[in-house]
């Protein structure tokens, strides 16, 4: 599936393109994607083959003992779900984020958040639980957005 992501201008947040009903636009083929962009006067700019493996994220959220996952993938999913939640008009909201999320978000950049031997750079149990809750809500939002999406 290909989605249209638009960076926010100035301080505006990034967003995913939705249809007039607020449903996520998802394209399974490139020709309808290009036609949609052409109809709207948008230049389609490829930033590479950006993929996000939500299956691996789902496995970490639901079955954390099944194996490692990269902190970078969790960060990408977190950012994607925030953009998705701001873009679609209906769906379960992401949990409110507070200082525990801020702390977990900062630690993820060090790359050691998931390494329990990383001392202060590792997520606490509370941070890990907060990230799992946020990503679980993001996956629920994604599932709802995909099933209710306007597809091309």
PDB file of C-alpha atoms in Angstrom:
ATOM      1  CA  UNK A   1       0.000   0.000   0.000  1.00  0.00           C
ATOM      2  CA  UNK A   2       1.237   3.481  -0.777  1.00  0.00           C
ATOM      3  CA  UNK A   3       0.118   6.503   1.218  1.00  0.00           C
ATOM      4  CA  UNK A   4       0.622  10.191   0.504  1.00  0.00           C
ATOM      5  CA  UNK A   5       2.524  11.917   3.279  1.00  0.00           C
ATOM      6  CA  UNK A   6       2.709  15.697   3.276  1.00  0.00           C
ATOM      7  CA  UNK A   7       5.195  17.530   5.459  1.00  0.00           C
ATOM      8  CA  UNK A   8       3.716  20.407   7.407  1.00  0.00           C
ATOM      9  CA  UNK A   9       4.681  23.902   6.356  1.00  0.00           C
ATOM     10  CA  UNK A  10       6.392  26.010   8.993  1.00  0.00           C
ATOM     11  CA  UNK A  11       5.274  24.759  12.403  1.00  0.00           C
ATOM     12  CA  UNK A  12       2.306  22.825  11.012  1.00  0.00           C
ATOM     13  CA  UNK A  13       2.367  19.081  11.722  1.00  0.00           C
ATOM     14  CA  UNK A  14       2.986  16.469   9.063  1.00  0.00           C
ATOM     15  CA  UNK A  15      -0.088  14.665   7.771  1.00  0.00           C
ATOM     16  CA  UNK A  16      -1.292  11.810   5.643  1.00  0.00           C
ATOM     17  CA  UNK A  17      -3.718  12.639   2.853  1.00  0.00           C
ATOM     18  CA  UNK A  18      -7.335  11.689   3.492  1.00  0.00           C
ATOM     19  CA  UNK A  19     -10.419  11.871   1.296  1.00  0.00           C
ATOM     20  CA  UNK A  20     -13.297  14.329   1.717  1.00  0.00           C
ATOM     21  CA  UNK A  21     -14.814  12.071   4.412  1.00  0.00           C
ATOM     22  CA  UNK A  22     -11.613  12.034   6.430  1.00  0.00           C
ATOM     23  CA  UNK A  23     -10.703   8.470   5.433  1.00  0.00           C
ATOM     24  CA  UNK A  24      -7.109   7.512   4.751  1.00  0.00           C
ATOM     25  CA  UNK A  25      -6.214   7.372   1.061  1.00  0.00           C
ATOM     26  CA  UNK A  26      -4.283   4.208   0.293  1.00  0.00           C
ATOM     27  CA  UNK A  27      -3.150   3.204  -3.173  1.00  0.00           C
ATOM     28  CA  UNK A  28      -2.381  -0.378  -4.122  1.00  0.00           C
ATOM     29  CA  UNK A  29      -1.059   0.585  -7.564  1.00  0.00           C
ATOM     30  CA  UNK A  30       1.063   3.497  -8.744  1.00  0.00           C
ATOM     31  CA  UNK A  31      -1.076   4.593 -11.712  1.00  0.00           C
ATOM     32  CA  UNK A  32      -4.127   5.582  -9.586  1.00  0.00           C
ATOM     33  CA  UNK A  33      -1.748   7.333  -7.169  1.00  0.00           C
ATOM     34  CA  UNK A  34      -0.208   9.396  -9.973  1.00  0.00           C
ATOM     35  CA  UNK A  35      -3.641  10.163 -11.439  1.00  0.00           C
ATOM     36  CA  UNK A  36      -4.905  11.345  -8.045  1.00  0.00           C
ATOM     37  CA  UNK A  37      -1.903  13.648  -7.634  1.00  0.00           C
ATOM     38  CA  UNK A  38      -2.317  14.972 -11.177  1.00  0.00           C
ATOM     39  CA  UNK A  39      -6.028  15.747 -10.586  1.00  0.00           C
ATOM     40  CA  UNK A  40      -5.096  17.723  -7.465  1.00  0.00           C
ATOM     41  CA  UNK A  41      -2.186  19.570  -9.085  1.00  0.00           C
ATOM     42  CA  UNK A  42       0.352  17.920  -6.781  1.00  0.00           C
ATOM     43  CA  UNK A  43       3.837  16.968  -7.798  1.00  0.00           C
ATOM     44  CA  UNK A  44       4.559  13.439  -6.667  1.00  0.00           C
ATOM     45  CA  UNK A  45       8.013  13.334  -5.125  1.00  0.00           C
ATOM     46  CA  UNK A  46       9.477   9.972  -4.178  1.00  0.00           C
ATOM     47  CA  UNK A  47      11.699   9.988  -1.145  1.00  0.00           C
ATOM     48  CA  UNK A  48      12.858   6.473  -1.735  1.00  0.00           C
ATOM     49  CA  UNK A  49      11.115   3.257  -1.012  1.00  0.00           C
ATOM     50  CA  UNK A  50      10.061   4.099   2.521  1.00  0.00           C
ATOM     51  CA  UNK A  51       8.485   1.099   4.150  1.00  0.00           C
ATOM     52  CA  UNK A  52       7.242   0.553   7.642  1.00  0.00           C
ATOM     53  CA  UNK A  53       6.885  -3.045   8.814  1.00  0.00           C
ATOM     54  CA  UNK A  54       3.960  -2.808  11.180  1.00  0.00           C
ATOM     55  CA  UNK A  55       3.921  -6.609  11.511  1.00  0.00           C
ATOM     56  CA  UNK A  56       7.189  -6.467  13.458  1.00  0.00           C
ATOM     57  CA  UNK A  57       5.836  -3.597  15.575  1.00  0.00           C
ATOM     58  CA  UNK A  58       2.652  -5.585  16.272  1.00  0.00           C
ATOM     59  CA  UNK A  59       4.713  -8.613  17.313  1.00  0.00           C
ATOM     60  CA  UNK A  60       6.744  -6.486  19.772  1.00  0.00           C
ATOM     61  CA  UNK A  61       3.580  -4.956  21.220  1.00  0.00           C
ATOM     62  CA  UNK A  62       1.657  -8.213  21.560  1.00  0.00           C
ATOM     63  CA  UNK A  63       4.464 -10.745  22.140  1.00  0.00           C
ATOM     64  CA  UNK A  64       7.579  -8.955  23.410  1.00  0.00           C
ATOM     65  CA  UNK A  65       9.377 -12.193  24.251  1.00  0.00           C
ATOM     66  CA  UNK A  66       9.438 -13.428  20.639  1.00  0.00           C
ATOM     67  CA  UNK A  67      12.568 -11.553  19.693  1.00  0.00           C
ATOM     68  CA  UNK A  68      14.285  -8.223  19.289  1.00  0.00           C
ATOM     69  CA  UNK A  69      13.058  -5.223  17.354  1.00  0.00           C
ATOM     70  CA  UNK A  70      15.024  -2.130  16.439  1.00  0.00           C
ATOM     71  CA  UNK A  71      14.453   1.054  18.391  1.00  0.00           C
ATOM     72  CA  UNK A  72      14.480   2.910  15.055  1.00  0.00           C
ATOM     73  CA  UNK A  73      11.490   0.912  13.817  1.00  0.00           C
ATOM     74  CA  UNK A  74       9.534   1.696  16.979  1.00  0.00           C
ATOM     75  CA  UNK A  75      10.384   5.394  16.597  1.00  0.00           C
ATOM     76  CA  UNK A  76       9.232   5.377  12.959  1.00  0.00           C
ATOM     77  CA  UNK A  77       5.979   3.678  13.957  1.00  0.00           C
ATOM     78  CA  UNK A  78       5.434   6.142  16.821  1.00  0.00           C
ATOM     79  CA  UNK A  79       5.904   9.123  14.499  1.00  0.00           C
ATOM     80  CA  UNK A  80       3.736   7.515  11.804  1.00  0.00           C
ATOM     81  CA  UNK A  81       0.888   6.889  14.254  1.00  0.00           C
ATOM     82  CA  UNK A  82       1.023  10.493  15.465  1.00  0.00           C
ATOM     83  CA  UNK A  83       0.762  11.725  11.855  1.00  0.00           C
ATOM     84  CA  UNK A  84      -2.055   9.242  11.202  1.00  0.00           C
ATOM     85  CA  UNK A  85      -4.004  10.297  14.301  1.00  0.00           C
ATOM     86  CA  UNK A  86      -3.841  13.959  13.249  1.00  0.00           C
ATOM     87  CA  UNK A  87      -4.937  13.094   9.710  1.00  0.00           C
ATOM     88  CA  UNK A  88      -7.940  10.778   9.920  1.00  0.00           C
ATOM     89  CA  UNK A  89     -11.217  12.158  11.232  1.00  0.00           C
ATOM     90  CA  UNK A  90     -12.484   9.043  12.971  1.00  0.00           C
ATOM     91  CA  UNK A  91     -10.867   6.304  14.904  1.00  0.00           C
ATOM     92  CA  UNK A  92      -9.571   5.496  18.327  1.00  0.00           C
ATOM     93  CA  UNK A  93      -7.345   8.260  19.654  1.00  0.00           C
ATOM     94  CA  UNK A  94      -3.789   7.750  20.765  1.00  0.00           C
ATOM     95  CA  UNK A  95      -3.354   7.895  24.530  1.00  0.00           C
ATOM     96  CA  UNK A  96      -2.537  11.284  25.989  1.00  0.00           C
ATOM     97  CA  UNK A  97       1.209  11.682  26.193  1.00  0.00           C
ATOM     98  CA  UNK A  98       2.962  12.993  29.234  1.00  0.00           C
ATOM     99  CA  UNK A  99       6.386  13.108  30.810  1.00  0.00           C
ATOM    100  CA  UNK A 100       6.801   9.312  30.700  1.00  0.00           C
ATOM    101  CA  UNK A 101       6.379   9.407  26.918  1.00  0.00           C
ATOM    102  CA  UNK A 102       8.750  12.363  26.636  1.00  0.00           C
ATOM    103  CA  UNK A 103      11.390  10.449  28.546  1.00  0.00           C
ATOM    104  CA  UNK A 104      10.903   7.292  26.471  1.00  0.00           C
ATOM    105  CA  UNK A 105      11.016   9.317  23.237  1.00  0.00           C
ATOM    106  CA  UNK A 106      14.308  10.954  24.227  1.00  0.00           C
ATOM    107  CA  UNK A 107      15.886   7.625  25.147  1.00  0.00           C
ATOM    108  CA  UNK A 108      14.987   6.014  21.850  1.00  0.00           C
ATOM    109  CA  UNK A 109      17.401   8.341  20.044  1.00  0.00           C
ATOM    110  CA  UNK A 110      20.320   6.914  22.012  1.00  0.00           C
ATOM    111  CA  UNK A 111      19.620   3.544  20.450  1.00  0.00           C
ATOM    112  CA  UNK A 112      19.824   1.713  23.762  1.00  0.00           C
ATOM    113  CA  UNK A 113      16.216   2.098  24.908  1.00  0.00           C
ATOM    114  CA  UNK A 114      15.508  -1.610  24.435  1.00  0.00           C
ATOM    115  CA  UNK A 115      18.762  -2.829  26.003  1.00  0.00           C
ATOM    116  CA  UNK A 116      18.112  -3.553  29.685  1.00  0.00           C
ATOM    117  CA  UNK A 117      21.867  -3.372  30.386  1.00  0.00           C
ATOM    118  CA  UNK A 118      22.107   0.211  29.092  1.00  0.00           C
ATOM    119  CA  UNK A 119      21.630   1.756  32.524  1.00  0.00           C
ATOM    120  CA  UNK A 120      19.967   5.167  32.363  1.00  0.00           C
ATOM    121  CA  UNK A 121      19.698   4.904  28.562  1.00  0.00           C
ATOM    122  CA  UNK A 122      17.313   1.940  28.793  1.00  0.00           C
ATOM    123  CA  UNK A 123      13.574   2.257  29.105  1.00  0.00           C
ATOM    124  CA  UNK A 124      12.134   1.640  32.538  1.00  0.00           C
ATOM    125  CA  UNK A 125       9.274  -0.825  32.865  1.00  0.00           C
ATOM    126  CA  UNK A 126       6.888   2.130  33.068  1.00  0.00           C
ATOM    127  CA  UNK A 127       8.296   3.689  29.882  1.00  0.00           C
ATOM    128  CA  UNK A 128       8.142   0.366  28.041  1.00  0.00           C
ATOM    129  CA  UNK A 129       4.510  -0.116  29.087  1.00  0.00           C
ATOM    130  CA  UNK A 130       3.622   3.441  27.997  1.00  0.00           C
ATOM    131  CA  UNK A 131       5.242   2.927  24.579  1.00  0.00           C
ATOM    132  CA  UNK A 132       3.469  -0.416  24.141  1.00  0.00           C
ATOM    133  CA  UNK A 133       0.122   1.182  25.020  1.00  0.00           C
ATOM    134  CA  UNK A 134       0.717   4.020  22.558  1.00  0.00           C
ATOM    135  CA  UNK A 135       1.811   1.675  19.764  1.00  0.00           C
ATOM    136  CA  UNK A 136      -1.115  -0.690  20.455  1.00  0.00           C
ATOM    137  CA  UNK A 137      -3.505   2.258  20.077  1.00  0.00           C
ATOM    138  CA  UNK A 138      -1.662   3.276  16.894  1.00  0.00           C
ATOM    139  CA  UNK A 139      -2.044  -0.219  15.459  1.00  0.00           C
ATOM    140  CA  UNK A 140      -5.774  -0.146  16.279  1.00  0.00           C
ATOM    141  CA  UNK A 141      -6.067   3.217  14.535  1.00  0.00           C
ATOM    142  CA  UNK A 142      -4.133   1.873  11.530  1.00  0.00           C
ATOM    143  CA  UNK A 143      -6.388  -1.198  11.299  1.00  0.00           C
ATOM    144  CA  UNK A 144      -9.485   0.971  11.368  1.00  0.00           C
ATOM    145  CA  UNK A 145      -8.022   3.479   8.880  1.00  0.00           C
ATOM    146  CA  UNK A 146      -7.066   0.756   6.391  1.00  0.00           C
ATOM    147  CA  UNK A 147     -10.435  -0.997   6.570  1.00  0.00           C
ATOM    148  CA  UNK A 148     -12.285   2.293   6.107  1.00  0.00           C
ATOM    149  CA  UNK A 149      -9.829   3.782   3.611  1.00  0.00           C
ATOM    150  CA  UNK A 150     -10.630   5.301   0.286  1.00  0.00           C
ATOM    151  CA  UNK A 151      -8.403   3.284  -2.012  1.00  0.00           C
ATOM    152  CA  UNK A 152      -7.222   3.833  -5.509  1.00  0.00           C
TER     153      UNK A 152
END
